[in-house]
mmCIF file with all atom_site columns, C-alpha atoms (C1' of nucleotides) in Angstrom:
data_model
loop_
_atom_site.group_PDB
_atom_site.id
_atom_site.type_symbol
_atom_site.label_atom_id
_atom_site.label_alt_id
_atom_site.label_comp_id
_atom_site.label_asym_id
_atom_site.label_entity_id
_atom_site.label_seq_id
_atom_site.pdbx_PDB_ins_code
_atom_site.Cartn_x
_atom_site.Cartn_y
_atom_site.Cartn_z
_atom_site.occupancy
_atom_site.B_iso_or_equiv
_atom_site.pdbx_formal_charge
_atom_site.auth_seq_id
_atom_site.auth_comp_id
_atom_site.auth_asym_id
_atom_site.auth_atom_id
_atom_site.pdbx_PDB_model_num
ATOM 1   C CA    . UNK A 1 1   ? 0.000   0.000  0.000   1.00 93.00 ? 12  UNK A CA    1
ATOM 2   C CA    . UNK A 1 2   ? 1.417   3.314  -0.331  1.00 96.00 ? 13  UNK A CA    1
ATOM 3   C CA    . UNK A 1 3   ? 0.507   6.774  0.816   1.00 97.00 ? 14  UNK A CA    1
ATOM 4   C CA    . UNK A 1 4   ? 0.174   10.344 -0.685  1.00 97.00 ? 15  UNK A CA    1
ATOM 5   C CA    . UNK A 1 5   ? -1.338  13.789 -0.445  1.00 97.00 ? 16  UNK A CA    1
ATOM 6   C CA    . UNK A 1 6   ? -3.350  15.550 -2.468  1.00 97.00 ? 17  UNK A CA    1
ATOM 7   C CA    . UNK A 1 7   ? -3.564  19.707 -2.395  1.00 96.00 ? 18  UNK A CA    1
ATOM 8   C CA    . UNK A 1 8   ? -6.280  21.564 -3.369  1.00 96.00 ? 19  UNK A CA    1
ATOM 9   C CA    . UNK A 1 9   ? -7.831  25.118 -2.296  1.00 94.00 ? 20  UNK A CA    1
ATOM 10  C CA    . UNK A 1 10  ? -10.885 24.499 -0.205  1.00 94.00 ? 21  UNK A CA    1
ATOM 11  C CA    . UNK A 1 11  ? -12.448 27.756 -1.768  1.00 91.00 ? 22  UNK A CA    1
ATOM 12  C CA    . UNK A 1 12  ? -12.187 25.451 -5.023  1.00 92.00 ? 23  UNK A CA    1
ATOM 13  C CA    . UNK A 1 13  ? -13.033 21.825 -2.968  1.00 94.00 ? 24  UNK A CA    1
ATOM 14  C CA    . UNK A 1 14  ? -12.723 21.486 0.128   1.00 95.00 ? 25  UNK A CA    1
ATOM 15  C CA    . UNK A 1 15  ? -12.606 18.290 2.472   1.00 97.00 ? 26  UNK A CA    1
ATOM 16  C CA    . UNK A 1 16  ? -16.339 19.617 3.665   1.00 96.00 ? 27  UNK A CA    1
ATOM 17  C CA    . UNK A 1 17  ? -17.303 19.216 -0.008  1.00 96.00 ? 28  UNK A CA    1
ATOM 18  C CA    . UNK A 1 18  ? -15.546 15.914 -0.297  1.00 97.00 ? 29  UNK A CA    1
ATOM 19  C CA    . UNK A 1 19  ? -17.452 14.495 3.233   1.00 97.00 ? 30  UNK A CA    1
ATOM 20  C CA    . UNK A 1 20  ? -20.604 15.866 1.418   1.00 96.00 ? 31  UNK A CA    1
ATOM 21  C CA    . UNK A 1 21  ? -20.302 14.048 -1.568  1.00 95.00 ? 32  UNK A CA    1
ATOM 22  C CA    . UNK A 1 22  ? -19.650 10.853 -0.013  1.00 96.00 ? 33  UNK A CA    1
ATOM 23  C CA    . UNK A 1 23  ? -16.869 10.414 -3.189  1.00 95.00 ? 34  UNK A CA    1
ATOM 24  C CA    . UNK A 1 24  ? -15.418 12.565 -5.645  1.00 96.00 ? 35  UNK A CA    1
ATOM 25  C CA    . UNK A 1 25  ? -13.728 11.956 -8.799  1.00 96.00 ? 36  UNK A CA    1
ATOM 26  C CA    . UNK A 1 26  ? -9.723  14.119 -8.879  1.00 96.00 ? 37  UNK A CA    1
ATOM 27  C CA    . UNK A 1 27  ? -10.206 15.672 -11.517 1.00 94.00 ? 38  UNK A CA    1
ATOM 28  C CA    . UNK A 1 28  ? -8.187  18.689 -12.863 1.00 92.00 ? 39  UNK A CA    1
ATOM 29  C CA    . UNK A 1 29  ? -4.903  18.125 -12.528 1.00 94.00 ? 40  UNK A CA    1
ATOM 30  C CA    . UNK A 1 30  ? -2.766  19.406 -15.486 1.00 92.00 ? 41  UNK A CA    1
ATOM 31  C CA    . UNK A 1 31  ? 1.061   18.691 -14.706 1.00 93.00 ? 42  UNK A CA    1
ATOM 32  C CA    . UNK A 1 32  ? 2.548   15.569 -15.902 1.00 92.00 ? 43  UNK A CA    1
ATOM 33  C CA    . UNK A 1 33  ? 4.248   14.205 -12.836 1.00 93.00 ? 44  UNK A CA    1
ATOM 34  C CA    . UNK A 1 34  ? 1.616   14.971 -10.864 1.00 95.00 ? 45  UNK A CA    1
ATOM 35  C CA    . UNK A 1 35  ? -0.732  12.957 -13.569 1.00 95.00 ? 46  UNK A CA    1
ATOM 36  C CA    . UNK A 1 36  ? 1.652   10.306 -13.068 1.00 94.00 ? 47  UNK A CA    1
ATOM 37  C CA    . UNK A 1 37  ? 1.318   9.816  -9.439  1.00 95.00 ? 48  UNK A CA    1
ATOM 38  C CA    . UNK A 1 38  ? -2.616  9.802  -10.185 1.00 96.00 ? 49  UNK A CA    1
ATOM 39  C CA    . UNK A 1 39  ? -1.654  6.708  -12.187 1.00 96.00 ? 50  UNK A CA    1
ATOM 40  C CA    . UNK A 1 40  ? 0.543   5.167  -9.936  1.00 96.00 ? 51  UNK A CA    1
ATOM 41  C CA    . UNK A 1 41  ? -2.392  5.070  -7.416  1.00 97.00 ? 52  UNK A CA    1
ATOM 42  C CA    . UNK A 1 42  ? -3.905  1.833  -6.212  1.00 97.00 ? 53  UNK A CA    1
ATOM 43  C CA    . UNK A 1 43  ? -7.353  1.200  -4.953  1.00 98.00 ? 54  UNK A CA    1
ATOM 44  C CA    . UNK A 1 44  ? -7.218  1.190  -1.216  1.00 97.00 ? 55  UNK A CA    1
ATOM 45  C CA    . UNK A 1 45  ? -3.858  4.003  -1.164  1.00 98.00 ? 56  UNK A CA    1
ATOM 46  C CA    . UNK A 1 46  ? -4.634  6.472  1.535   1.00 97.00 ? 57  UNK A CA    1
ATOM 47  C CA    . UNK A 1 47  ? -4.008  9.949  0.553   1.00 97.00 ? 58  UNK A CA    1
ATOM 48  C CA    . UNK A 1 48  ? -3.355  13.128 2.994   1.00 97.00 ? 59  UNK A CA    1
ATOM 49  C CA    . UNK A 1 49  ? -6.038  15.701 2.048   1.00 97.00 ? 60  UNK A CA    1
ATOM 50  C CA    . UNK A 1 50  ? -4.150  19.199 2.217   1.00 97.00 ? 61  UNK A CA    1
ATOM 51  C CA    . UNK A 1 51  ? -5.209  22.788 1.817   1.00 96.00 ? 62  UNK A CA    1
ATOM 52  C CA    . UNK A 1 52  ? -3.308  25.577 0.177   1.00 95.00 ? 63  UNK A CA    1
ATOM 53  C CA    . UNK A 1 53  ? -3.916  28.860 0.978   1.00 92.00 ? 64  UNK A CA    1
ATOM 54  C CA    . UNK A 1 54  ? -5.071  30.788 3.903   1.00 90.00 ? 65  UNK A CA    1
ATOM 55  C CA    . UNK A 1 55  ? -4.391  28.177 6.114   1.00 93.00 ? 66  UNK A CA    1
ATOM 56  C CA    . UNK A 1 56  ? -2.378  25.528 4.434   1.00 96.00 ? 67  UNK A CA    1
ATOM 57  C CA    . UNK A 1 57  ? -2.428  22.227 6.610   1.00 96.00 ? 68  UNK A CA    1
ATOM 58  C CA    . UNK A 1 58  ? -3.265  18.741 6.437   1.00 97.00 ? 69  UNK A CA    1
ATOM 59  C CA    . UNK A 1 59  ? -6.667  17.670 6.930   1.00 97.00 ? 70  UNK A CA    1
ATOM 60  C CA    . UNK A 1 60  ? -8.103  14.531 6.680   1.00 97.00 ? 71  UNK A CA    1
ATOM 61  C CA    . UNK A 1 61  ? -7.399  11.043 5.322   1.00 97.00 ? 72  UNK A CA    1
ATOM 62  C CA    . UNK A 1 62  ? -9.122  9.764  1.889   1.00 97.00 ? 73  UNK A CA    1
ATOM 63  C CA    . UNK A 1 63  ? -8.759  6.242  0.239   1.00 98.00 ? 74  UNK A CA    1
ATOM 64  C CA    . UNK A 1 64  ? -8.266  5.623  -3.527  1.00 98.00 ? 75  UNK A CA    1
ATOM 65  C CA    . UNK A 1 65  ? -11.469 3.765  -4.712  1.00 97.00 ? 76  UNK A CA    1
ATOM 66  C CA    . UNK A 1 66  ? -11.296 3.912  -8.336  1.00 97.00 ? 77  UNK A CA    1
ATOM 67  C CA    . UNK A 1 67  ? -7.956  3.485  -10.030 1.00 97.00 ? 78  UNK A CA    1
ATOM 68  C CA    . UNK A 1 68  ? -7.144  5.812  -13.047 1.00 96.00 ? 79  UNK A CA    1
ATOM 69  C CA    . UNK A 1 69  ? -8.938  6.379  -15.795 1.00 96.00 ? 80  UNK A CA    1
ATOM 70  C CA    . UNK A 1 70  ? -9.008  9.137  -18.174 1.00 94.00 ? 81  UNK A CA    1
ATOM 71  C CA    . UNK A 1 71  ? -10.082 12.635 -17.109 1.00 94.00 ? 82  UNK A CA    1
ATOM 72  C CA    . UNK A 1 72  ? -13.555 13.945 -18.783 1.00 93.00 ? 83  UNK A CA    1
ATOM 73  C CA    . UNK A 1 73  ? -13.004 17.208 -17.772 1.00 90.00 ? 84  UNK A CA    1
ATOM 74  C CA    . UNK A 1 74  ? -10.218 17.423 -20.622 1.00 87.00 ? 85  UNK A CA    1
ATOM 75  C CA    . UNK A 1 75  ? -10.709 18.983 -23.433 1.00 80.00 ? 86  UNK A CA    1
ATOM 76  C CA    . UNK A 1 76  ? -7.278  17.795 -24.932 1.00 81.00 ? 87  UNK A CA    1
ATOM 77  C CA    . UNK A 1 77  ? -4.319  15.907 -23.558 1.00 85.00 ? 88  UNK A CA    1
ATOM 78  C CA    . UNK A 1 78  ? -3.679  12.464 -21.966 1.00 90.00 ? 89  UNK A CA    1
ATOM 79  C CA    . UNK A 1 79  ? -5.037  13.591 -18.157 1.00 93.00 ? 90  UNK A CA    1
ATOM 80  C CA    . UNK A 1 80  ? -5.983  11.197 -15.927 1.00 94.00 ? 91  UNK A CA    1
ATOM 81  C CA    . UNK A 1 81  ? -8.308  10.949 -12.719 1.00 96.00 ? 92  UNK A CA    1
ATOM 82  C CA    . UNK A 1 82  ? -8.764  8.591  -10.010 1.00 97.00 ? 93  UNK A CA    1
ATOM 83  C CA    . UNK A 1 83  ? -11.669 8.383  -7.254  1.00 97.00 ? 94  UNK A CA    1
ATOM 84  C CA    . UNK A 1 84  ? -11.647 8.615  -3.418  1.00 97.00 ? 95  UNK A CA    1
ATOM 85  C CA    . UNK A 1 85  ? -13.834 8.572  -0.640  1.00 97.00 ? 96  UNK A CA    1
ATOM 86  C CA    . UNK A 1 86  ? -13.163 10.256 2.798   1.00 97.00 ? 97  UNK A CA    1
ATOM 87  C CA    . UNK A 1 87  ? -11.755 8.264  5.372   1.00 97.00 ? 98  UNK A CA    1
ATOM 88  C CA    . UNK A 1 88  ? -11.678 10.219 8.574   1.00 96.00 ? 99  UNK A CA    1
ATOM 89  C CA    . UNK A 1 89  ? -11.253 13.922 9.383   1.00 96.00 ? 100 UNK A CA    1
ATOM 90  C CA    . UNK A 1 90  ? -7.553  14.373 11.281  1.00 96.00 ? 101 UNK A CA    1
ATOM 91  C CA    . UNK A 1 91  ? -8.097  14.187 15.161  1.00 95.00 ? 102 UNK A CA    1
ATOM 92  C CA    . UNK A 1 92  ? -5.874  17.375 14.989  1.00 96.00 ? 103 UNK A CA    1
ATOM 93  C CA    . UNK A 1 93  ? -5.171  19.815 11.679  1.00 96.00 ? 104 UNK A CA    1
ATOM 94  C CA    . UNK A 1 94  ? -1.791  19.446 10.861  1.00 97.00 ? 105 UNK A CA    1
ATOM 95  C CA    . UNK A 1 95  ? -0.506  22.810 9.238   1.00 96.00 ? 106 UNK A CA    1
ATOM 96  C CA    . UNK A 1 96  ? 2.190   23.338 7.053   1.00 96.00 ? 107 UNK A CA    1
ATOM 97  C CA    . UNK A 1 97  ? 4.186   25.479 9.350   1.00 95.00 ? 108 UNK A CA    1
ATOM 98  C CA    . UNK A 1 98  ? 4.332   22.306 12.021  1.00 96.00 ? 109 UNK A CA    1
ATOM 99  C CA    . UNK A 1 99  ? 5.656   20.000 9.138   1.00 96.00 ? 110 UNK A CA    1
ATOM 100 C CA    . UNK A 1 100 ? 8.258   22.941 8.802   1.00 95.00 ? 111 UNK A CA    1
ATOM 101 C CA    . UNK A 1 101 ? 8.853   22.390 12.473  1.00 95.00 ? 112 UNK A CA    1
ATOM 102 C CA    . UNK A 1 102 ? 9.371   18.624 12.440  1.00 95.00 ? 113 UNK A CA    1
ATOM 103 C CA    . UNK A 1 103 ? 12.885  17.388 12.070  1.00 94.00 ? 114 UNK A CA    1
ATOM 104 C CA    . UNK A 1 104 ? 11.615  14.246 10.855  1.00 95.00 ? 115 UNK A CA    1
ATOM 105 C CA    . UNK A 1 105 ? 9.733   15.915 8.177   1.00 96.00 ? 116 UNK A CA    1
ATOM 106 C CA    . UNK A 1 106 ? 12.023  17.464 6.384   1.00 94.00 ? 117 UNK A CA    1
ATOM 107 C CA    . UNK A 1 107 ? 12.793  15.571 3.468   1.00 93.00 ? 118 UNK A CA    1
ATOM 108 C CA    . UNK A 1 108 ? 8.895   15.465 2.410   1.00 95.00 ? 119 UNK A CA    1
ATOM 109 C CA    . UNK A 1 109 ? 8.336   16.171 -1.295  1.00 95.00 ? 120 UNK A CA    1
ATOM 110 C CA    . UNK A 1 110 ? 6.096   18.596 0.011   1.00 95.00 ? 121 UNK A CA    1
ATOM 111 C CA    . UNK A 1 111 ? 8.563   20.658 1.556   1.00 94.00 ? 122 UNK A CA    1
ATOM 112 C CA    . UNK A 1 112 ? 10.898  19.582 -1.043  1.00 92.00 ? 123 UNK A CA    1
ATOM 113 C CA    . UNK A 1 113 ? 8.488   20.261 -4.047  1.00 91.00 ? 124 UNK A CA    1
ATOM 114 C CA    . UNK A 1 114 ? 6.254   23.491 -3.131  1.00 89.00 ? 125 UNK A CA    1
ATOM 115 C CA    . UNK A 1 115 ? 3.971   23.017 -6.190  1.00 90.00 ? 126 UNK A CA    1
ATOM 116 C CA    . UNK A 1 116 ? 3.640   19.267 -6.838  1.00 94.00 ? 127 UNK A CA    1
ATOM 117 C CA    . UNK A 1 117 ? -0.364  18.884 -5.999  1.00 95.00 ? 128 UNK A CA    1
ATOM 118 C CA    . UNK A 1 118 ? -0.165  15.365 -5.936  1.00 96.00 ? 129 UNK A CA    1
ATOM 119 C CA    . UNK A 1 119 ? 2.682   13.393 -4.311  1.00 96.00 ? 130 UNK A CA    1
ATOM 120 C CA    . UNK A 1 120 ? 3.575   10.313 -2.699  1.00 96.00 ? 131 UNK A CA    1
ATOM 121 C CA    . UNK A 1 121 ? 4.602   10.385 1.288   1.00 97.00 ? 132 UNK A CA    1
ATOM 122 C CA    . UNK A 1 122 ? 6.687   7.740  2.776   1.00 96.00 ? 133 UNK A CA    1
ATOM 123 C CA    . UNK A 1 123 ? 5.384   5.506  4.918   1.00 96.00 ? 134 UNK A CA    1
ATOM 124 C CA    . UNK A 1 124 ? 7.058   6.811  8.394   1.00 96.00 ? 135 UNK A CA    1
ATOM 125 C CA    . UNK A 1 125 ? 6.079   10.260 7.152   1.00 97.00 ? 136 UNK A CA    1
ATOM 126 C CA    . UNK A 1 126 ? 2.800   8.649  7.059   1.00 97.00 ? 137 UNK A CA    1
ATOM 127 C CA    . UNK A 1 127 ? 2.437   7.236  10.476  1.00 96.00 ? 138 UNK A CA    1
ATOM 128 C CA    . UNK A 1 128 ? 4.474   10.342 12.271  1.00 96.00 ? 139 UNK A CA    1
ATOM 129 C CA    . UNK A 1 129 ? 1.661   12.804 10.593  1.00 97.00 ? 140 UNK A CA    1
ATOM 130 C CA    . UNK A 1 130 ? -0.455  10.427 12.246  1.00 95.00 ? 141 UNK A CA    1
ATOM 131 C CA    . UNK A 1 131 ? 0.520   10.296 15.431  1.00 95.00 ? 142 UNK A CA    1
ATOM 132 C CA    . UNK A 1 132 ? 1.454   13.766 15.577  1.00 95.00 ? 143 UNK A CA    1
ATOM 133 C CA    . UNK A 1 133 ? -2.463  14.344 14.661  1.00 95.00 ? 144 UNK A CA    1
ATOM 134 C CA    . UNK A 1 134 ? -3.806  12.450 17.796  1.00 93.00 ? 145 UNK A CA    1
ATOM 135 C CA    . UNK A 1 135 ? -1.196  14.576 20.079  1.00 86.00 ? 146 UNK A CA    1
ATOM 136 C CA    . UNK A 1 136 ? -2.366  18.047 21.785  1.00 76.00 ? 147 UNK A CA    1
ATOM 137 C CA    . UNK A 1 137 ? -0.172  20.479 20.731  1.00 67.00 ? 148 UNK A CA    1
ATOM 138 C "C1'" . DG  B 2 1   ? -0.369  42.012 -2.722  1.00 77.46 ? 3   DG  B "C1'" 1
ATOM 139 C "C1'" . DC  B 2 2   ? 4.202   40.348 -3.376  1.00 77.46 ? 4   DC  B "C1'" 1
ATOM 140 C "C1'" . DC  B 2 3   ? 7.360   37.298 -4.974  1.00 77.46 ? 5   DC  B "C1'" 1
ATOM 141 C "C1'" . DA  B 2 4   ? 9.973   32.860 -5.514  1.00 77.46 ? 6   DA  B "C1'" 1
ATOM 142 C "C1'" . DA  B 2 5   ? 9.836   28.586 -7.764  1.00 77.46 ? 7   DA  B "C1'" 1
ATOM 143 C "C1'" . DC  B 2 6   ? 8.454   26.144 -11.504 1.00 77.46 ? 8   DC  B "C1'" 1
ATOM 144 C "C1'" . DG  B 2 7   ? 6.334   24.745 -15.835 1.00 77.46 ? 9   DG  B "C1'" 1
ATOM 145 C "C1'" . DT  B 2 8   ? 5.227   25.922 -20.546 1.00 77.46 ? 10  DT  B "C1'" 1
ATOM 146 C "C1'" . DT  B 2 9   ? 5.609   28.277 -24.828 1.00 77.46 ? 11  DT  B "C1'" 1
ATOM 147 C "C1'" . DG  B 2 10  ? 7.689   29.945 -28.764 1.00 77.46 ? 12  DG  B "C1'" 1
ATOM 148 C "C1'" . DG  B 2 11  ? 11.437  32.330 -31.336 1.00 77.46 ? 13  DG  B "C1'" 1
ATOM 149 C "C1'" . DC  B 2 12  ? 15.785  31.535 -33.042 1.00 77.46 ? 14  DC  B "C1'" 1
ATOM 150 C "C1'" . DG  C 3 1   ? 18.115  22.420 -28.303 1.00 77.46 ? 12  DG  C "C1'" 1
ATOM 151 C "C1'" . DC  C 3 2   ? 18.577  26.729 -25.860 1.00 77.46 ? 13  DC  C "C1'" 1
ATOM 152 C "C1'" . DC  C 3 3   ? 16.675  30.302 -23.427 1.00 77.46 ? 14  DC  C "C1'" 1
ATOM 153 C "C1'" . DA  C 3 4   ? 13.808  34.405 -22.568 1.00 77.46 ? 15  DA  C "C1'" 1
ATOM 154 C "C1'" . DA  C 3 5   ? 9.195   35.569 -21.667 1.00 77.46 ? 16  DA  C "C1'" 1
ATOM 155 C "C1'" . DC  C 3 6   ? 5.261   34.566 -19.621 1.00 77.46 ? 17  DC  C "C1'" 1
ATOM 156 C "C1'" . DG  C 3 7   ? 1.739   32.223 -16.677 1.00 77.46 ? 18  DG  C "C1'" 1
ATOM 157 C "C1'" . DT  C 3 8   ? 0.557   29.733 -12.487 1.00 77.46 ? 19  DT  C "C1'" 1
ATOM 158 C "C1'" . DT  C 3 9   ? 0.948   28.075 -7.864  1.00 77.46 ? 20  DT  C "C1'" 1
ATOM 159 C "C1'" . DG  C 3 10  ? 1.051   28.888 -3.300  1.00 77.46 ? 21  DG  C "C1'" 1
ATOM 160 C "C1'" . DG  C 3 11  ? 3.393   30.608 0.998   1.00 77.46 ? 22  DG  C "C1'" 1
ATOM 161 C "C1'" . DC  C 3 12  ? 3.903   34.624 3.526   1.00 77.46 ? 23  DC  C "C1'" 1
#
DNA sequence: GCCAACGTTGGC
DNA sequence: GCCAACGTTGGC
């Protein structure tokens, strides 16, 4: 099984909107590594659900349900999509600024790679996010 | 609102 | 194939 986070803006879709839905097809994505993570994706991967912006942070935990398959929202290129469904809401937000913080942390692709909006996280990245999450701060 | 980091485009 | 110009992302 492997792990990864997804960004997106939660003015655009949020992890409200995705709880709402139930599922949601990840659609949009227009950059070719990112695309190829999509693809690399496995039904029953857990993804980090981050948001950029105002308050940019890790939020909850989703689950790959649907491996990829091409992306109807494209007008032209080879973009793919994959579906998830929300797993659980993080016990505790986990904001960018305290993955800055942790020493353990540093080598994420996320600090690593600003812009990537979808990326794989290794596995004790994984379960320190975690535990950091069910921690009071 | 600014700006750095990247990705993409297009001229040569 | 190089590189400048431009556009976008996203933190601050």
């Amino acid at each position: 099984m492997n792990y990864w986070l997804v960004k997106t803006e939660p003015e655009t879709f949020s992890w409200e909107d995705l709880e709402t839905k139930g599922s949601s097809m990840w659609d949009g994505v227009r950059n070719y590594q990112a695309r190829n993570n999509l693809r690399k994706m496995k039904t029953g991967d857990i993804l980090f659900f981050y948001h950029s912006g105002k308050k940019p942070g890790i939020v909850g935990l989703a689950e790959v349900i649907k491996e990829y398959y091409p992306d109807p929202t494209a007008k032209e290129g080879d973009w793919s999509v994959v579906d998830v469904k929300p797993l659980q809401k993080l016990k505790r937000f986990i904001s960018l600024a305290e993955i800055k913080q942790t020493p353990e942390l540093q080598n994420m692709v996320l600090l690593q790679s600003m812009r990537l909006s979808v990326q794989p996280v290794r596995s004790e990245e994984f379960s320190l996010i975690q535990k950091l999450a069910l921690q009071d701060q």
